[in-house]
Coordinates of N, CA and C in Angstrom, one line a residue:
M379 N -7.1 21.4 6.5 CA -7.6 20.1 6.6 C -7.1 19.4 5.1
V380 N -6.7 18.2 5.2 CA -6.2 17.4 4.1 C -7.3 16.6 3.6
T381 N -7.5 16.4 2.4 CA -8.4 15.4 1.7 C -7.9 14.3 1.1
L382 N -8.0 13.0 1.2 CA -7.6 11.9 0.5 C -8.4 11.4 -0.4
Y383 N -8.1 11.2 -1.6 CA -8.8 10.5 -2.7 C -8.3 9.1 -2.8
Y384 N -9.3 8.2 -2.5 CA -9.0 6.7 -2.4 C -9.8 5.9 -3.2
H385 N -9.6 4.5 -3.4 CA -10.4 3.7 -4.1 C -10.3 2.3 -3.2
T386 N -11.5 2.0 -2.8 CA -11.3 0.9 -1.9 C -10.7 -0.3 -2.4
G387 N -9.7 -0.9 -1.5 CA -9.1 -2.1 -1.8 C -7.7 -1.6 -2.5
A388 N -7.3 -0.5 -2.7 CA -6.1 -0.1 -3.5 C -5.2 0.3 -2.6
C389 N -4.0 0.7 -3.0 CA -2.9 0.9 -2.0 C -3.1 2.3 -1.3
S390 N -4.2 3.0 -1.8 CA -4.5 4.4 -1.0 C -5.1 3.9 0.5
L391 N -5.3 2.7 0.7 CA -5.7 2.3 2.1 C -4.4 2.6 3.0
A392 N -3.1 2.7 2.5 CA -2.1 3.1 3.5 C -2.2 4.4 4.0
P393 N -2.3 5.4 2.9 CA -2.3 6.9 3.6 C -3.5 7.0 4.4
H394 N -4.6 6.3 4.2 CA -5.9 6.4 5.1 C -5.7 5.9 6.3
I395 N -4.8 4.9 6.4 CA -4.4 4.4 7.8 C -3.7 5.3 8.5
V396 N -2.6 6.0 7.8 CA -1.7 6.8 8.5 C -2.5 8.0 8.9
L397 N -3.4 8.6 8.1 CA -4.3 9.6 8.6 C -5.0 9.4 9.9
E398 N -5.4 8.2 9.9 CA -6.2 7.7 11.2 C -5.3 7.6 12.2
W399 N -4.2 7.2 12.1 CA -3.1 7.2 13.2 C -2.7 8.4 13.7
I400 N -2.5 9.5 12.7 CA -2.1 10.9 13.1 C -3.2 11.5 14.0
G401 N -4.4 11.2 13.8 CA -5.5 11.7 14.6 C -5.9 13.2 14.5
E402 N -5.5 13.9 13.4 CA -6.0 15.3 13.0 C -7.2 15.1 12.1
P403 N -8.0 16.1 12.1 CA -9.2 16.1 11.2 C -8.7 15.9 9.6
Y404 N -9.5 15.1 9.1 CA -9.4 15.0 7.6 C -10.5 14.5 6.8
E405 N -10.6 14.6 5.5 CA -11.7 14.2 4.8 C -11.2 13.1 3.7
T406 N -12.1 12.3 3.2 CA -11.7 11.3 2.2 C -12.9 11.4 1.2
K407 N -12.6 11.0 0.0 CA -13.3 11.1 -1.1 C -13.1 9.8 -1.9
A408 N -14.0 8.9 -2.1 CA -13.9 7.7 -2.9 C -14.0 7.9 -4.2
V409 N -13.1 7.4 -5.2 CA -13.2 7.6 -6.5 C -13.2 6.3 -7.3
E410 N -13.7 6.3 -8.5 CA -13.5 5.2 -9.4 C -12.6 5.4 -10.5
F411 N -11.8 4.4 -10.8 CA -10.7 4.6 -11.9 C -11.4 4.8 -13.2
G412 N -10.8 6.0 -13.8 CA -11.4 6.4 -15.1 C -12.4 7.4 -15.1
D413 N -12.7 7.8 -13.7 CA -13.7 8.9 -13.6 C -13.1 10.3 -14.1
K414 N -13.8 10.9 -15.1 CA -13.2 12.0 -15.7 C -13.0 13.3 -14.8
E415 N -13.9 13.4 -13.7 CA -13.5 14.4 -12.7 C -12.2 14.2 -11.8
Y416 N -12.0 12.9 -11.5 CA -10.9 12.6 -10.9 C -9.7 12.9 -11.6
L417 N -9.7 12.5 -13.0 CA -8.5 12.6 -13.9 C -8.1 14.2 -13.9
K418 N -9.1 15.1 -13.6 CA -8.7 16.5 -13.5 C -7.8 16.7 -12.3
I419 N -8.0 16.0 -11.3 CA -7.2 16.1 -10.0 C -5.9 15.4 -10.2
N420 N -5.9 14.1 -10.9 CA -4.6 13.2 -11.1 C -4.7 12.9 -12.4
P421 N -4.2 13.4 -13.4 CA -4.2 12.9 -14.8 C -3.7 11.5 -15.0
A422 N -3.0 11.0 -14.0 CA -2.5 9.5 -14.2 C -3.7 8.7 -13.6
G423 N -4.7 9.1 -13.2 CA -5.8 8.4 -12.8 C -5.7 7.3 -11.7
A424 N -4.4 7.4 -11.1 CA -4.3 6.4 -9.9 C -4.6 7.1 -8.6
V425 N -4.8 6.0 -7.6 CA -4.9 6.6 -6.3 C -3.6 6.3 -5.5
P426 N -3.2 7.0 -4.3 CA -4.0 8.1 -3.9 C -3.7 9.4 -4.5
A427 N -4.5 10.3 -4.1 CA -4.2 11.7 -4.4 C -4.6 12.5 -3.1
L428 N -3.7 13.4 -2.7 CA -3.9 14.0 -1.4 C -3.9 15.5 -1.6
D429 N -5.1 16.1 -1.5 CA -5.3 17.5 -1.4 C -4.8 18.0 0.0
T430 N -3.6 18.7 0.0 CA -2.9 19.1 1.1 C -3.5 20.1 2.0
G431 N -4.6 20.7 1.4 CA -5.2 22.0 1.8 C -4.4 23.3 1.9
E432 N -3.2 23.3 1.1 CA -2.4 24.3 1.0 C -2.2 24.8 -0.4
G433 N -3.4 24.4 -1.2 CA -3.4 24.9 -2.7 C -2.5 23.9 -3.4
W434 N -2.1 22.8 -3.1 CA -1.5 21.9 -4.1 C -1.9 20.4 -3.8
I435 N -1.9 19.3 -4.7 CA -2.0 18.1 -4.6 C -1.0 17.4 -4.7
L436 N -0.7 16.4 -4.0 CA 0.3 15.5 -4.0 C -0.3 13.9 -4.5
T437 N 0.5 13.4 -5.4 CA 0.2 12.0 -5.7 C 1.3 11.0 -5.4
Q438 N 1.1 9.8 -5.7 CA 2.1 8.7 -5.5 C 2.0 8.4 -3.9
A439 N 1.8 7.1 -3.8 CA 1.5 6.7 -2.4 C 2.9 6.8 -1.5
A440 N 3.9 6.4 -1.9 CA 5.2 6.8 -1.2 C 5.4 8.2 -0.8
A441 N 5.1 9.1 -1.7 CA 5.5 10.5 -1.4 C 4.4 10.9 -0.5
V442 N 3.0 10.5 -0.7 CA 1.9 11.0 0.3 C 2.2 10.6 1.8
L443 N 2.7 9.2 1.8 CA 3.0 8.6 3.2 C 4.2 9.5 3.9
R444 N 5.2 9.6 3.0 CA 6.3 10.3 3.6 C 5.9 11.8 4.1
Y445 N 5.1 12.5 3.2 CA 4.6 13.8 3.5 C 3.9 13.9 4.8
L446 N 3.0 13.0 4.9 CA 2.2 13.0 6.0 C 2.9 12.7 7.4
A447 N 4.0 12.0 7.2 CA 4.7 11.7 8.5 C 5.6 12.9 8.8
D448 N 6.1 13.6 7.9 CA 6.9 14.8 8.1 C 6.0 15.9 8.4
R449 N 4.9 16.0 8.0 CA 3.9 17.3 8.3 C 3.5 17.1 9.7
F450 N 3.2 15.8 10.1 CA 2.5 15.6 11.5 C 3.6 14.7 12.4
P451 N 4.7 15.3 12.6 CA 5.8 14.7 13.4 C 5.2 14.2 14.8
Q452 N 4.4 14.9 15.2 CA 3.9 14.3 16.6 C 3.2 12.8 16.6
A453 N 2.8 12.5 15.5 CA 2.3 11.1 15.4 C 3.3 10.0 15.4
G454 N 4.4 10.4 15.1 CA 5.6 9.4 15.4 C 5.5 8.3 14.5
V455 N 5.1 8.5 13.3 CA 5.1 7.4 12.1 C 6.4 7.5 11.2
A456 N 7.2 8.5 11.4 CA 8.4 8.7 10.5 C 9.6 8.0 11.2
P457 N 10.6 7.9 10.2 CA 11.8 7.2 11.0 C 12.4 8.2 12.1
D458 N 13.3 7.8 12.8 CA 13.7 8.7 13.9 C 14.7 9.8 13.6
G459 N 15.1 9.8 12.3 CA 15.8 10.8 11.7 C 17.3 10.7 11.7
S460 N 18.0 9.5 12.1 CA 19.2 9.2 11.9 C 19.4 8.7 10.3
P461 N 20.6 9.1 9.7 CA 20.8 8.8 8.2 C 20.6 7.3 7.9
R462 N 21.0 6.4 8.9 CA 20.7 5.0 8.7 C 19.1 4.7 8.6
D463 N 18.4 5.1 9.6 CA 17.0 4.8 9.5 C 16.2 5.6 8.4
E464 N 16.8 6.7 8.1 CA 16.2 7.4 7.0 C 16.3 6.6 5.7
A465 N 17.4 6.2 5.5 CA 17.9 5.3 4.3 C 17.1 3.9 4.4
E466 N 17.1 3.3 5.4 CA 16.3 2.0 5.5 C 14.8 2.3 5.1
A467 N 14.2 3.4 5.6 CA 12.8 3.7 5.2 C 12.7 4.0 3.8
D468 N 13.7 4.7 3.2 CA 13.5 4.9 1.7 C 13.8 3.7 1.0
R469 N 14.7 2.8 1.5 CA 14.9 1.4 0.8 C 13.6 0.7 0.7
W470 N 12.9 0.5 1.9 CA 11.7 -0.2 1.9 C 10.6 0.3 1.2
S471 N 10.6 1.8 1.4 CA 9.5 2.4 0.7 C 9.7 2.3 -0.9
S472 N 10.8 2.2 -1.2 CA 11.1 2.0 -2.8 C 10.8 0.6 -3.3
F473 N 11.3 -0.4 -2.3 CA 11.0 -1.7 -2.5 C 9.5 -2.0 -2.7
I474 N 8.6 -1.4 -1.9 CA 7.2 -1.7 -2.0 C 6.7 -1.1 -3.2
T475 N 7.2 0.1 -3.5 CA 6.7 1.0 -4.8 C 7.0 0.3 -6.0
G476 N 8.3 -0.1 -6.2 CA 9.0 -0.5 -7.4 C 8.9 -2.0 -7.6
D477 N 9.0 -2.8 -6.5 CA 9.1 -4.2 -6.7 C 7.7 -5.0 -6.3
L478 N 7.3 -4.9 -4.9 CA 6.2 -5.6 -4.6 C 4.8 -5.2 -5.2
H479 N 4.6 -3.9 -5.1 CA 3.3 -3.4 -5.6 C 3.2 -3.8 -7.2
P480 N 4.0 -3.5 -7.9 CA 3.8 -3.9 -9.4 C 3.9 -5.4 -9.7
A481 N 4.2 -6.1 -8.8 CA 4.2 -7.7 -9.1 C 2.8 -8.0 -9.1
F482 N 2.0 -7.4 -8.4 CA 0.4 -7.8 -8.4 C -0.3 -7.2 -9.4
F483 N 0.1 -6.2 -10.2 CA -0.5 -5.7 -11.5 C -1.0 -6.6 -12.5
P484 N -0.3 -7.6 -12.9 CA -0.9 -8.7 -13.8 C -2.0 -9.6 -13.2
L485 N -2.0 -9.6 -11.9 CA -3.2 -10.4 -11.3 C -4.4 -9.6 -11.4
F486 N -4.4 -8.3 -11.4 CA -5.6 -7.5 -11.4 C -5.9 -7.2 -12.9
L487 N -4.9 -7.1 -13.8 CA -5.2 -6.7 -15.2 C -4.2 -7.5 -16.1
P488 N -4.6 -8.8 -16.1 CA -3.7 -9.6 -17.1 C -3.9 -9.1 -18.6
D489 N -4.9 -8.6 -19.0 CA -5.1 -8.2 -20.4 C -4.1 -7.3 -20.8
R490 N -3.4 -6.5 -19.8 CA -2.4 -5.4 -20.2 C -1.1 -6.1 -20.4
Y491 N -1.0 -7.3 -20.1 CA 0.3 -8.0 -20.3 C 0.5 -9.0 -21.3
T492 N -0.5 -9.3 -22.2 CA -0.5 -9.9 -23.3 C -1.4 -9.4 -24.3
R493 N -1.0 -9.7 -25.7 CA -1.8 -9.4 -26.7 C -2.7 -10.4 -27.1
A494 N -2.8 -11.6 -26.6 CA -3.5 -12.7 -26.7 C -4.9 -12.3 -25.9
R495 N -6.0 -12.8 -26.3 CA -7.4 -12.6 -25.6 C -7.9 -13.8 -25.2
E496 N -7.3 -14.9 -25.3 CA -7.8 -16.1 -24.7 C -7.8 -16.1 -23.2
K497 N -8.7 -16.8 -22.6 CA -8.7 -17.1 -21.1 C -7.3 -17.7 -20.7
E498 N -6.8 -18.7 -21.4 CA -5.7 -19.4 -21.2 C -4.5 -18.4 -21.1
A499 N -4.4 -17.5 -22.1 CA -3.3 -16.6 -21.9 C -3.4 -15.8 -20.5
F500 N -4.6 -15.3 -20.3 CA -4.7 -14.4 -19.0 C -4.2 -15.2 -17.8
D501 N -4.7 -16.5 -17.8 CA -4.5 -17.5 -16.8 C -3.0 -17.8 -16.6
N502 N -2.4 -17.8 -17.6 CA -0.7 -17.9 -17.6 C 0.0 -16.5 -17.2
V503 N -0.6 -15.5 -17.5 CA 0.0 -14.2 -17.0 C -0.3 -14.1 -15.5
R504 N -1.4 -14.5 -15.1 CA -1.8 -14.5 -13.6 C -0.9 -15.4 -12.9
E505 N -0.5 -16.6 -13.4 CA 0.4 -17.6 -12.8 C 1.8 -17.0 -12.7
A506 N 2.3 -16.4 -13.8 CA 3.6 -15.8 -13.7 C 3.7 -14.8 -12.7
A507 N 2.5 -14.0 -12.6 CA 2.5 -13.0 -11.4 C 2.6 -13.4 -10.1
K508 N 1.9 -14.5 -9.9 CA 1.8 -15.2 -8.5 C 3.2 -15.6 -8.2
A509 N 3.8 -16.1 -9.1 CA 5.4 -16.7 -8.9 C 6.1 -15.5 -8.6
L510 N 5.9 -14.2 -9.2 CA 6.8 -13.0 -9.0 C 6.5 -12.6 -7.5
V511 N 5.2 -12.5 -7.1 CA 4.6 -11.9 -5.9 C 5.4 -12.9 -4.7
R512 N 5.4 -14.3 -5.0 CA 5.9 -15.2 -4.1 C 7.6 -14.7 -3.8
K513 N 8.3 -14.4 -4.8 CA 9.6 -14.0 -4.6 C 9.7 -12.8 -3.7
K514 N 8.8 -11.8 -4.1 CA 8.9 -10.7 -3.4 C 8.5 -10.8 -1.9
F515 N 7.5 -11.6 -1.7 CA 7.2 -12.0 -0.3 C 8.3 -12.7 0.4
D516 N 9.0 -13.5 -0.3 CA 10.3 -14.1 0.2 C 11.2 -13.2 0.9
I517 N 11.4 -12.1 0.3 CA 12.1 -11.0 0.8 C 11.6 -10.1 2.1
V518 N 10.3 -9.9 1.9 CA 9.6 -9.2 3.1 C 9.6 -10.3 4.4
D519 N 9.3 -11.5 4.1 CA 9.1 -12.5 4.9 C 10.5 -12.6 5.8
A520 N 11.6 -12.6 5.0 CA 12.9 -12.7 5.7 C 13.2 -11.4 6.4
H521 N 12.9 -10.3 5.9 CA 13.1 -9.0 6.7 C 12.5 -9.1 8.0
L522 N 11.3 -9.5 7.9 CA 10.2 -9.5 9.2 C 10.6 -10.5 10.2
A523 N 11.6 -11.4 9.9 CA 11.8 -12.4 10.9 C 12.7 -11.8 12.1
G524 N 12.0 -12.0 13.3 CA 12.6 -11.4 14.5 C 12.2 -10.0 14.6
R525 N 11.4 -9.5 13.7 CA 11.0 -8.0 13.8 C 9.4 -7.9 13.9
R526 N 8.9 -7.0 14.7 CA 7.5 -6.7 14.7 C 7.0 -5.7 13.7
F527 N 8.0 -4.7 13.4 CA 7.6 -3.7 12.5 C 8.6 -3.6 11.1
M528 N 8.2 -3.1 10.2 CA 9.0 -2.9 9.1 C 10.1 -2.1 9.2
A529 N 10.2 -1.3 10.1 CA 11.4 -0.4 10.3 C 11.7 0.0 11.8
G530 N 12.7 -0.2 12.3 CA 13.0 0.1 13.8 C 12.1 -0.7 14.7
D531 N 11.7 -0.1 15.8 CA 11.3 -0.8 17.0 C 9.8 0.0 17.2
K532 N 9.2 0.6 16.3 CA 8.1 1.3 16.4 C 7.1 1.3 15.1
L533 N 5.9 1.4 15.3 CA 4.9 1.5 14.1 C 5.5 2.7 13.3
S534 N 5.3 2.5 12.0 CA 5.6 3.8 11.0 C 4.9 3.4 9.9
Y535 N 4.9 4.4 8.8 CA 4.2 4.6 7.7 C 4.5 3.4 6.7
L536 N 5.6 2.7 6.9 CA 6.0 1.5 6.1 C 5.1 0.4 6.5
D537 N 4.6 0.2 7.7 CA 3.7 -0.8 8.2 C 2.4 -0.7 7.5
A538 N 2.0 0.6 7.3 CA 0.7 0.9 6.7 C 0.9 0.6 5.1
Y539 N 2.1 0.9 4.5 CA 2.2 0.7 3.2 C 2.2 -0.7 2.8
V540 N 2.8 -1.5 3.4 CA 3.0 -2.9 3.1 C 1.5 -3.6 3.4
F541 N 0.8 -3.2 4.3 CA -0.3 -3.8 4.6 C -1.4 -4.2 3.3
P542 N -1.7 -3.2 2.5 CA -2.7 -3.4 1.4 C -2.0 -4.8 0.5
M543 N -0.8 -4.8 0.5 CA -0.3 -5.8 -0.4 C -0.3 -7.3 0.3
E544 N 0.0 -7.2 1.7 CA -0.3 -8.5 2.5 C -1.7 -8.8 2.3
R545 N -2.7 -8.0 2.4 CA -4.2 -8.3 2.1 C -4.4 -9.0 0.8
W546 N -3.9 -8.3 -0.3 CA -3.9 -9.0 -1.6 C -3.3 -10.2 -1.6
G547 N -2.3 -10.6 -1.1 CA -1.6 -11.8 -1.1 C -2.6 -12.9 -0.4
A548 N -3.1 -12.5 0.7 CA -3.9 -13.4 1.5 C -5.2 -13.9 0.7
S549 N -5.6 -12.9 -0.1 CA -6.8 -13.3 -0.9 C -6.7 -13.8 -2.3
L550 N -5.4 -13.6 -2.9 CA -5.2 -13.9 -4.3 C -4.3 -15.1 -4.5
L551 N -3.5 -15.5 -3.5 CA -2.7 -16.5 -3.6 C -3.5 -17.9 -3.0
E552 N -3.4 -18.9 -3.7 CA -4.2 -20.0 -3.2 C -3.9 -20.6 -1.8
D553 N -2.8 -20.4 -1.3 CA -2.4 -20.7 0.1 C -2.4 -19.5 0.9
G554 N -2.7 -18.3 0.4 CA -2.9 -17.3 1.1 C -1.3 -16.9 1.8
L555 N -1.3 -16.5 3.0 CA 0.0 -16.1 3.6 C 0.6 -17.3 4.3
S556 N 0.2 -18.5 4.2 CA 0.5 -19.6 5.1 C 2.0 -19.9 4.8
K557 N 2.6 -19.6 3.8 CA 3.9 -19.9 3.5 C 5.0 -18.8 4.0
Y558 N 4.3 -17.7 4.6 CA 5.1 -16.5 4.9 C 4.8 -16.2 6.4
P559 N 4.9 -17.1 7.4 CA 4.6 -16.8 8.7 C 4.9 -15.3 9.3
N560 N 5.9 -14.7 9.1 CA 6.3 -13.5 9.4 C 5.4 -12.4 8.9
I561 N 5.1 -12.5 7.5 CA 4.1 -11.7 6.9 C 2.7 -11.9 7.5
Q562 N 2.5 -13.0 7.8 CA 1.0 -13.4 8.4 C 1.0 -12.9 9.6
K563 N 2.0 -12.8 10.6 CA 2.1 -12.1 11.8 C 2.0 -10.6 11.8
H564 N 2.5 -10.1 10.8 CA 2.6 -8.6 10.6 C 1.1 -8.2 10.2
H565 N 0.5 -8.9 9.2 CA -0.6 -8.7 8.6 C -1.7 -8.7 9.9
D566 N -1.7 -9.8 10.7 CA -2.7 -10.1 11.8 C -2.6 -8.9 12.8
M567 N -1.2 -8.4 13.0 CA -0.9 -7.3 14.0 C -1.7 -6.2 13.4
M568 N -1.6 -5.9 12.1 CA -2.1 -4.6 11.6 C -3.6 -4.6 11.6
A569 N -4.1 -5.8 11.3 CA -5.5 -6.0 11.2 C -6.2 -5.8 12.5
A570 N -5.4 -6.0 13.8 CA -6.1 -6.0 15.1 C -5.8 -4.6 15.6
D571 N -5.1 -3.7 14.7 CA -5.2 -2.3 15.1 C -6.4 -1.5 15.1
E572 N -6.7 -0.7 16.0 CA -8.0 -0.1 16.1 C -8.2 0.9 15.1
G573 N -7.1 1.6 14.7 CA -7.2 2.7 13.5 C -7.3 2.0 12.2
V574 N -6.7 0.8 12.1 CA -6.9 0.0 10.8 C -8.3 -0.3 10.8
K575 N -8.8 -0.9 11.8 CA -10.1 -1.5 11.8 C -11.2 -0.3 11.4
R576 N -11.0 0.9 11.9 CA -11.8 2.0 11.6 C -11.8 2.3 10.1
V577 N -10.5 2.3 9.6 CA -10.4 2.7 8.1 C -11.1 1.5 7.3
L578 N -10.8 0.2 7.6 CA -11.5 -0.9 6.8 C -13.0 -0.8 7.0
A579 N -13.5 -0.3 8.0 CA -14.8 -0.2 8.0 C -15.5 0.9 7.2
A580 N -14.7 2.0 7.2 CA -15.0 3.1 6.6 C -15.1 3.1 4.9
E581 N -14.0 2.2 4.8 CA -14.0 2.1 3.2 C -14.7 0.8 2.6
G582 N -15.4 0.1 3.8 CA -16.1 -1.2 3.5 C -15.4 -2.3 2.8
A583 N -14.1 -2.3 3.2 CA -13.0 -3.1 2.6 C -13.0 -4.5 3.5

């Protein structure tokens, strides 16, 4: 049995959703950032971490998601296996990991992005971050035009991966997702999913 280490509201929501979709038994453990015991599991201190039940632990959301999709192919949350679909999945996973997710970091921790300690400086960092988030959302919204899912014609781990960031945007941008109708539609589809509902309830999110 696999065990997922997560933090409520973090991107670890994505593998939690995928585990629920897979439908095999799994366990979860909520952790706090900076917890000394968790640092023994993942020295980077980030979530998620996945105890594979095979004597090793995997970290990094994109790697965890791909591993789960490949380990449980019967769930059908992986690309279809063609070179193009595999490449497209890797492209969007890399975009979420390297572009979209980091754009939010200064919103959560503005003090890490300036040496100034004044509130005005933190507010400036947050405003710059929102502008960057909007640029990344423009790309996602354009990609989702005419599409129901992030990749191909079926639900995949990429839909779970982008969902936490959609939720962040809905709560942290003054106008929520109103300027991104395709993202809003995708968010609403995910929020209506029964597995997603169970996970959000379990995390108290």
